[in-house]
Short mmCIF file of C-alpha atoms (C1' of nucleotides) in Angstrom, two decimals:
data_model
loop_
_atom_site.label_atom_id
_atom_site.label_comp_id
_atom_site.label_asym_id
_atom_site.label_seq_id
_atom_site.Cartn_x
_atom_site.Cartn_y
_atom_site.Cartn_z
CA MET A 1 -0.13 0.10 0.33
CA LYS A 2 1.30 3.21 -1.19
CA ILE A 3 1.91 6.15 1.23
CA ALA A 4 -1.26 8.35 -0.62
CA GLU A 5 -3.63 5.16 -0.15
CA VAL A 6 -2.50 4.68 3.65
CA SER A 7 -3.11 8.67 3.88
CA GLN A 8 -6.29 8.73 2.57
CA LYS A 9 -6.91 5.86 4.69
CA PHE A 10 -6.65 7.15 8.11
CA ASP A 11 -7.02 10.51 7.19
CA ILE A 12 -3.39 11.60 8.53
CA SER A 13 -1.20 13.70 5.90
CA ALA A 14 1.96 11.84 4.03
CA ASP A 15 3.81 14.56 5.44
CA THR A 16 2.86 13.16 8.90
CA LEU A 17 3.34 9.66 8.21
CA ARG A 18 6.55 10.26 6.80
CA TYR A 19 7.46 12.68 10.03
CA TYR A 20 6.29 9.52 12.31
CA GLU A 21 8.69 7.04 10.67
CA ARG A 22 11.41 9.59 10.35
CA VAL A 23 11.10 10.42 14.23
CA GLY A 24 10.64 6.65 15.40
CA LEU A 25 6.99 6.87 15.80
CA ILE A 26 6.63 3.97 13.48
CA PRO A 27 9.13 1.55 12.90
CA PRO A 28 10.85 1.79 9.17
CA VAL A 29 8.21 1.06 6.59
CA HIS A 30 8.73 -1.73 4.27
CA ARG A 31 10.03 -0.76 0.58
CA THR A 32 9.88 -1.39 -3.21
CA GLU A 33 12.97 -2.28 -4.86
CA SER A 34 13.53 1.67 -5.75
CA GLY A 35 13.16 2.90 -2.44
CA ILE A 36 9.27 3.67 -2.49
CA ARG A 37 7.02 3.07 0.85
CA ASP A 38 4.90 0.11 0.49
CA TYR A 39 2.91 -0.29 3.99
CA ASP A 40 2.66 -4.08 4.92
CA ASP A 41 -0.05 -5.10 7.39
CA SER A 42 2.34 -4.75 9.92
CA ASP A 43 3.01 -1.08 9.09
CA LEU A 44 -0.74 -0.68 9.10
CA GLY A 45 -0.96 -1.88 12.04
CA TRP A 46 1.53 0.54 13.90
CA VAL A 47 0.18 3.47 12.06
CA GLU A 48 -3.22 2.92 13.51
CA PHE A 49 -1.93 2.54 16.66
CA ILE A 50 -0.10 5.91 16.59
CA LYS A 51 -3.52 7.40 15.33
CA CYS A 52 -5.26 5.88 18.34
CA PHE A 53 -2.53 7.27 20.89
CA ARG A 54 -1.94 10.51 18.99
CA SER A 55 -5.08 11.46 18.87
CA ALA A 56 -5.95 10.87 22.64
CA GLY A 57 -3.29 13.36 23.30
CA VAL A 58 -0.55 10.80 24.29
CA GLN A 59 2.87 12.56 23.38
CA VAL A 60 5.38 11.74 20.66
CA GLU A 61 8.10 11.69 23.30
CA ALA A 62 6.58 8.30 24.93
CA LEU A 63 5.40 7.00 22.04
CA ILE A 64 9.03 6.98 20.42
CA GLU A 65 10.22 5.56 23.34
CA TYR A 66 7.82 2.96 23.39
CA VAL A 67 8.47 1.73 20.01
CA ALA A 68 12.23 1.65 20.26
CA LEU A 69 11.73 -0.53 23.30
CA TYR A 70 9.47 -2.65 21.50
CA ARG A 71 12.28 -2.98 18.53
CA GLN A 72 14.50 -3.56 20.82
CA GLY A 73 12.59 -6.86 22.04
CA GLU A 74 12.93 -9.27 24.61
CA GLY A 75 13.58 -7.45 28.07
CA THR A 76 12.23 -4.35 27.71
CA GLU A 77 8.81 -5.51 28.20
CA GLU A 78 9.00 -4.03 32.02
CA ALA A 79 10.04 -0.50 30.38
CA ARG A 80 7.34 -0.66 28.25
CA ARG A 81 4.64 -1.72 30.63
CA SER A 82 5.79 1.17 32.72
CA ILE A 83 5.85 3.72 29.84
CA LEU A 84 2.08 2.50 29.15
CA VAL A 85 0.99 2.91 32.97
CA GLU A 86 2.44 6.35 32.78
CA GLN A 87 0.54 7.41 30.18
CA ARG A 88 -2.58 5.84 31.53
CA GLU A 89 -2.05 7.92 34.33
CA HIS A 90 -1.94 11.28 32.38
CA LEU A 91 -4.66 10.18 30.40
CA VAL A 92 -6.91 9.63 33.41
CA GLU A 93 -6.06 12.99 34.86
CA ARG A 94 -7.02 14.56 31.93
CA MET A 95 -10.45 13.10 31.55
CA GLU A 96 -11.11 14.13 35.13
CA GLN A 97 -10.36 17.39 34.05
CA GLU A 98 -12.30 17.42 30.86
CA LYS A 99 -15.24 15.65 32.79
CA ALA A 100 -15.72 18.65 35.09
CA THR A 101 -15.07 20.71 32.49
CA LEU A 102 -17.53 19.77 30.72
CA LYS A 103 -19.83 20.15 33.48
CA ARG A 104 -19.45 23.17 33.79
CA LEU A 105 -19.76 23.96 30.23
CA ASP A 106 -23.26 22.40 30.35
CA TYR A 107 -24.02 24.51 33.04
CA LYS A 108 -22.98 27.66 31.78
CA ILE A 109 -25.35 26.42 28.16
CA ALA A 110 -28.32 25.73 30.51
CA ASN A 111 -27.70 28.93 31.72
CA TYR A 112 -28.10 31.00 27.92
CA ASP A 113 -30.67 28.80 27.50
CA LYS A 114 -32.43 30.36 30.21
CA LEU A 115 -31.37 33.67 29.55
CA LEU A 116 -32.17 33.69 25.78
CA ASP A 117 -35.82 32.11 26.31
CA VAL A 118 -36.89 34.67 28.87
CA GLU A 119 -35.25 37.21 25.82
CA GLU A 120 -37.80 35.48 23.19
CA LEU A 121 -40.61 36.22 25.38
CA GLY A 122 -40.01 39.58 25.50
CA ASN A 123 -38.88 39.76 28.55
CA GLY A 124 -35.49 40.50 28.46
CA GLY A 125 -32.62 42.78 30.46
CA ALA A 126 -31.77 39.89 32.57
CA LYS A 127 -28.07 40.28 33.22
CA GLY A 128 -25.88 37.82 31.37
CA CYS A 129 -23.95 35.44 33.55
CA CYS A 130 -20.00 36.76 34.08
CA SER A 131 -18.03 33.72 34.45
CA ASP A 132 -20.33 31.82 35.48
CA MET B 1 -4.15 40.24 45.19
CA LYS B 2 -0.83 41.12 43.64
CA ILE B 3 0.18 38.70 40.54
CA ALA B 4 2.83 36.68 42.46
CA GLU B 5 -0.22 35.75 44.75
CA VAL B 6 -2.74 34.82 41.95
CA SER B 7 0.44 32.99 40.11
CA GLN B 8 0.80 30.90 43.52
CA LYS B 9 -3.41 30.37 44.05
CA PHE B 10 -3.85 28.85 40.67
CA ASP B 11 -0.44 27.40 39.51
CA ILE B 12 -0.45 29.64 37.05
CA SER B 13 3.32 31.81 35.90
CA ALA B 14 2.58 35.64 36.62
CA ASP B 15 3.94 35.19 32.60
CA THR B 16 0.96 33.27 31.68
CA LEU B 17 -1.52 35.97 33.85
CA ARG B 18 0.21 38.70 31.97
CA TYR B 19 -0.18 36.53 28.78
CA TYR B 20 -3.79 35.64 29.34
CA GLU B 21 -4.53 39.27 29.52
CA ARG B 22 -2.46 40.37 27.16
CA VAL B 23 -4.28 38.41 24.37
CA GLY B 24 -7.47 39.16 25.42
CA LEU B 25 -8.21 36.06 27.49
CA ILE B 26 -8.83 37.71 30.60
CA PRO B 27 -10.43 40.59 30.41
CA PRO B 28 -8.22 44.02 31.65
CA VAL B 29 -7.15 43.57 35.85
CA HIS B 30 -7.69 46.10 38.07
CA ARG B 31 -4.75 47.84 38.66
CA THR B 32 -3.05 50.07 41.72
CA GLU B 33 -2.53 54.20 41.03
CA SER B 34 0.92 53.33 40.01
CA GLY B 35 0.08 50.58 37.79
CA ILE B 36 0.92 47.09 39.41
CA ARG B 37 -1.94 44.95 38.77
CA ASP B 38 -4.12 44.44 41.97
CA TYR B 39 -6.79 41.04 41.12
CA ASP B 40 -10.26 41.72 42.54
CA ASP B 41 -12.94 38.94 42.81
CA SER B 42 -14.16 39.48 39.20
CA ASP B 43 -10.34 39.01 38.18
CA LEU B 44 -9.64 35.81 40.26
CA GLY B 45 -13.00 34.56 38.61
CA TRP B 46 -11.92 34.88 35.35
CA VAL B 47 -8.66 33.18 36.06
CA GLU B 48 -10.14 30.49 37.40
CA PHE B 49 -12.94 30.14 34.72
CA ILE B 50 -9.92 30.48 32.09
CA LYS B 51 -7.59 28.08 33.74
CA CYS B 52 -10.42 24.98 33.90
CA PHE B 53 -11.29 25.67 30.60
CA ARG B 54 -7.66 25.74 29.06
CA SER B 55 -6.49 22.65 31.30
CA ALA B 56 -9.37 20.69 29.40
CA GLY B 57 -7.70 22.23 26.33
CA VAL B 58 -10.09 24.79 25.13
CA GLN B 59 -8.47 26.44 22.44
CA VAL B 60 -7.28 29.95 23.35
CA GLU B 61 -8.52 31.31 20.29
CA ALA B 62 -12.24 30.03 21.32
CA LEU B 63 -11.72 31.60 25.10
CA ILE B 64 -10.50 35.11 23.82
CA GLU B 65 -13.59 35.03 20.79
CA TYR B 66 -15.94 34.28 24.47
CA VAL B 67 -14.26 37.05 26.38
CA ALA B 68 -14.77 39.93 24.03
CA LEU B 69 -18.01 39.05 23.41
CA TYR B 70 -18.55 38.80 26.68
CA ARG B 71 -16.96 42.23 27.15
CA GLN B 72 -19.28 43.68 24.47
CA GLY B 73 -22.18 42.71 26.75
CA GLU B 74 -25.75 42.58 25.66
CA GLY B 75 -26.87 40.98 22.37
CA THR B 76 -24.03 38.57 21.84
CA GLU B 77 -25.56 35.96 24.13
CA GLU B 78 -26.47 33.98 20.97
CA ALA B 79 -22.95 34.18 19.79
CA ARG B 80 -21.29 33.17 23.07
CA ARG B 81 -23.62 30.65 23.77
CA SER B 82 -22.94 28.85 20.21
CA ILE B 83 -19.21 29.23 20.86
CA LEU B 84 -19.57 27.09 24.03
CA VAL B 85 -21.44 24.31 22.12
CA GLU B 86 -19.17 24.36 19.81
CA GLN B 87 -16.66 24.07 22.41
CA ARG B 88 -18.68 21.43 24.02
CA GLU B 89 -18.84 19.39 20.60
CA HIS B 90 -14.90 19.26 20.56
CA LEU B 91 -14.96 18.71 23.98
CA VAL B 92 -17.18 15.58 23.79
CA GLU B 93 -15.27 13.76 20.72
CA ARG B 94 -11.86 14.05 22.51
CA MET B 95 -13.14 12.60 25.33
CA GLU B 96 -15.10 9.56 23.21
CA GLN B 97 -11.09 9.44 21.57
CA GLU B 98 -9.91 9.55 25.31
CA LYS B 99 -12.36 6.96 26.42
CA ALA B 100 -10.83 4.42 23.81
CA THR B 101 -7.63 5.11 23.80
CA LEU B 102 -8.08 4.38 27.35
CA LYS B 103 -9.38 0.91 27.04
CA ARG B 104 -6.62 -0.21 24.37
CA LEU B 105 -4.50 1.05 26.97
CA ASP B 106 -5.74 -1.02 29.71
CA TYR B 107 -6.01 -3.82 27.55
CA LYS B 108 -2.22 -3.45 26.82
CA ILE B 109 -1.20 -3.08 30.26
CA ALA B 110 -3.05 -6.38 31.02
CA ASN B 111 -1.11 -8.00 28.15
CA TYR B 112 1.95 -7.11 29.83
CA ASP B 113 0.88 -8.26 33.06
CA LYS B 114 0.42 -11.36 31.94
CA LEU B 115 3.26 -11.69 30.10
CA LEU B 116 5.56 -10.50 32.94
CA ASP B 117 3.86 -12.87 35.53
CA VAL B 118 4.35 -15.66 32.94
CA GLU B 119 7.95 -14.82 33.29
CA GLU B 120 8.63 -14.50 36.77
CA LEU B 121 7.41 -18.13 37.01
CA GLY B 122 9.89 -19.12 34.29
CA ASN B 123 8.15 -19.69 31.71
CA GLY B 124 9.58 -17.11 29.53
CA GLY B 125 9.92 -17.09 25.67
CA ALA B 126 6.44 -15.96 25.15
CA LYS B 127 6.41 -13.67 22.21
CA GLY B 128 5.38 -9.66 23.07
CA CYS B 129 2.39 -8.41 21.86
CA CYS B 130 3.28 -6.16 18.93
CA SER B 131 0.82 -3.28 18.31
CA ASP B 132 -1.71 -4.81 20.44
"C1'" DG C 1 17.72 57.78 50.88
"C1'" DC C 2 19.34 53.30 49.13
"C1'" DT C 3 18.86 48.49 48.69
"C1'" DT C 4 16.16 44.30 47.68
"C1'" DG C 5 12.87 42.34 45.23
"C1'" DA C 6 8.67 41.93 42.95
"C1'" DC C 7 6.44 44.45 39.40
"C1'" DT C 8 5.89 46.81 34.39
"C1'" DT C 9 6.36 46.82 29.44
"C1'" DG C 10 6.98 45.17 24.08
"C1'" DG C 11 9.31 41.99 21.88
"C1'" DA C 12 12.38 38.13 21.36
"C1'" DG C 13 12.84 32.76 21.94
"C1'" DT C 14 11.50 27.90 22.55
"C1'" DG C 15 9.15 23.35 22.06
"C1'" DG C 16 6.03 20.65 20.14
"C1'" DG C 17 4.02 18.59 16.16
"C1'" DC C 18 3.62 19.21 12.76
"C1'" DT C 19 3.82 21.11 7.35
"C1'" DC C 20 5.97 22.93 3.35
"C1'" DC C 21 9.32 23.21 0.11
"C1'" DA C 22 12.79 22.40 -3.61
"C1'" DA C 23 15.54 19.15 -6.20
"C1'" DT C 24 15.26 14.67 -7.78
"C1'" DG C 25 13.54 9.96 -8.98
"C1'" DC C 26 9.99 6.19 -10.05
"C1'" DT C 27 5.73 4.73 -13.17
"C1'" DT C 28 2.44 4.51 -15.84
"C1'" DA C 29 -0.20 6.45 -20.12
"C1'" DC C 30 -0.33 7.61 -24.23
"C1'" DG D 1 10.42 7.69 -25.11
"C1'" DT D 2 7.98 11.76 -22.74
"C1'" DA D 3 5.29 14.13 -19.89
"C1'" DA D 4 1.97 13.77 -15.76
"C1'" DG D 5 1.55 12.65 -11.73
"C1'" DC D 6 3.04 10.25 -8.35
"C1'" DA D 7 6.95 9.37 -5.05
"C1'" DT D 8 11.71 10.55 -2.29
"C1'" DT D 9 15.05 13.57 0.86
"C1'" DG D 10 16.81 17.03 3.93
"C1'" DG D 11 15.94 21.45 5.80
"C1'" DA D 12 13.08 25.29 6.77
"C1'" DG D 13 8.80 27.05 8.30
"C1'" DC D 14 4.98 27.48 11.20
"C1'" DC D 15 1.23 27.48 14.99
"C1'" DC D 16 0.00 27.34 19.26
"C1'" DA D 17 0.94 28.52 23.80
"C1'" DC D 18 3.68 29.84 26.65
"C1'" DT D 19 8.65 31.64 28.28
"C1'" DC D 20 11.76 34.47 28.63
"C1'" DC D 21 14.47 39.01 28.72
"C1'" DA D 22 16.21 43.73 28.83
"C1'" DA D 23 15.35 47.76 30.74
"C1'" DG D 24 13.30 50.21 33.59
"C1'" DT D 25 9.57 51.40 38.01
"C1'" DC D 26 7.81 50.84 42.37
"C1'" DA D 27 7.56 49.03 47.51
"C1'" DA D 28 9.18 47.98 52.04
"C1'" DG D 29 12.53 47.44 55.34
"C1'" DC D 30 16.87 49.15 57.29
#
DNA sequence: GCTTGACTTGGAGTGGGCTCCAATGCTTAC
DNA sequence: GTAAGCATTGGAGCCCACTCCAAGTCAAGC
């Protein structure tokens, strides 16, 4: 599978795919004789893997480290595991923060709904909520 | 309240607080005669507000727009509401992605646990999971 | 009044994560 | 075999969100 197809399939630009490979976020992709990238199933698996983790905000740095350890093979399992655990912690923290913000956002939106409803009824003039 | 105290209270650097004000993420902060920032309750409210939304990944751009509308006052309620709704959508999408990634992360960690358990029992040699 | 330390400003610098570019090479259709 | 449209590379550039800096001002203690 050539880079253009992969790019389309995963909605990641070819530039980004090359960048990922260059910095070690993805192991070297299989090539044709003439040096053109020809993604095989394993390569596609990595792309999908990275896409998943990147789009959840996992840092490139951590993924690079993980991939490097993976490529080193046996003996690195514990280190790999601890990267994952660390990233899991970050993720959970982020999700909690987001949950709180979502709640607040909903509250604010509900306030605007009320406010706008009132206005619609010709009863304007209610003071807008400030930072709440 | 001077900038150093605010910085400490919210764990945001003084530089960042000034930056926030400069770009319009926070309305102009109250000053002493001599021009030194002296945050009042409303200013602190804004700082808290921005901290909450920023730490959930809401873009500075959107918040600037919101604050600008807020400062324009009446008549901008609908626009403000729609900014919030839009940001809510982004947030929910992000959270869903993260949920999926968390699940995957848990699965991978569990795999490593199993793998490492087996090794501990002197039964090594099981092939590490690739991108799964 | 002088030092110390926190404050001010505008502007430059940084880091992360891409994104774009120029120069060049391969492939396919005509 | 040649033009169009893909691919390759290294390196520069860009955007976001800060972060730091220099040069100067202000405030509190001695």
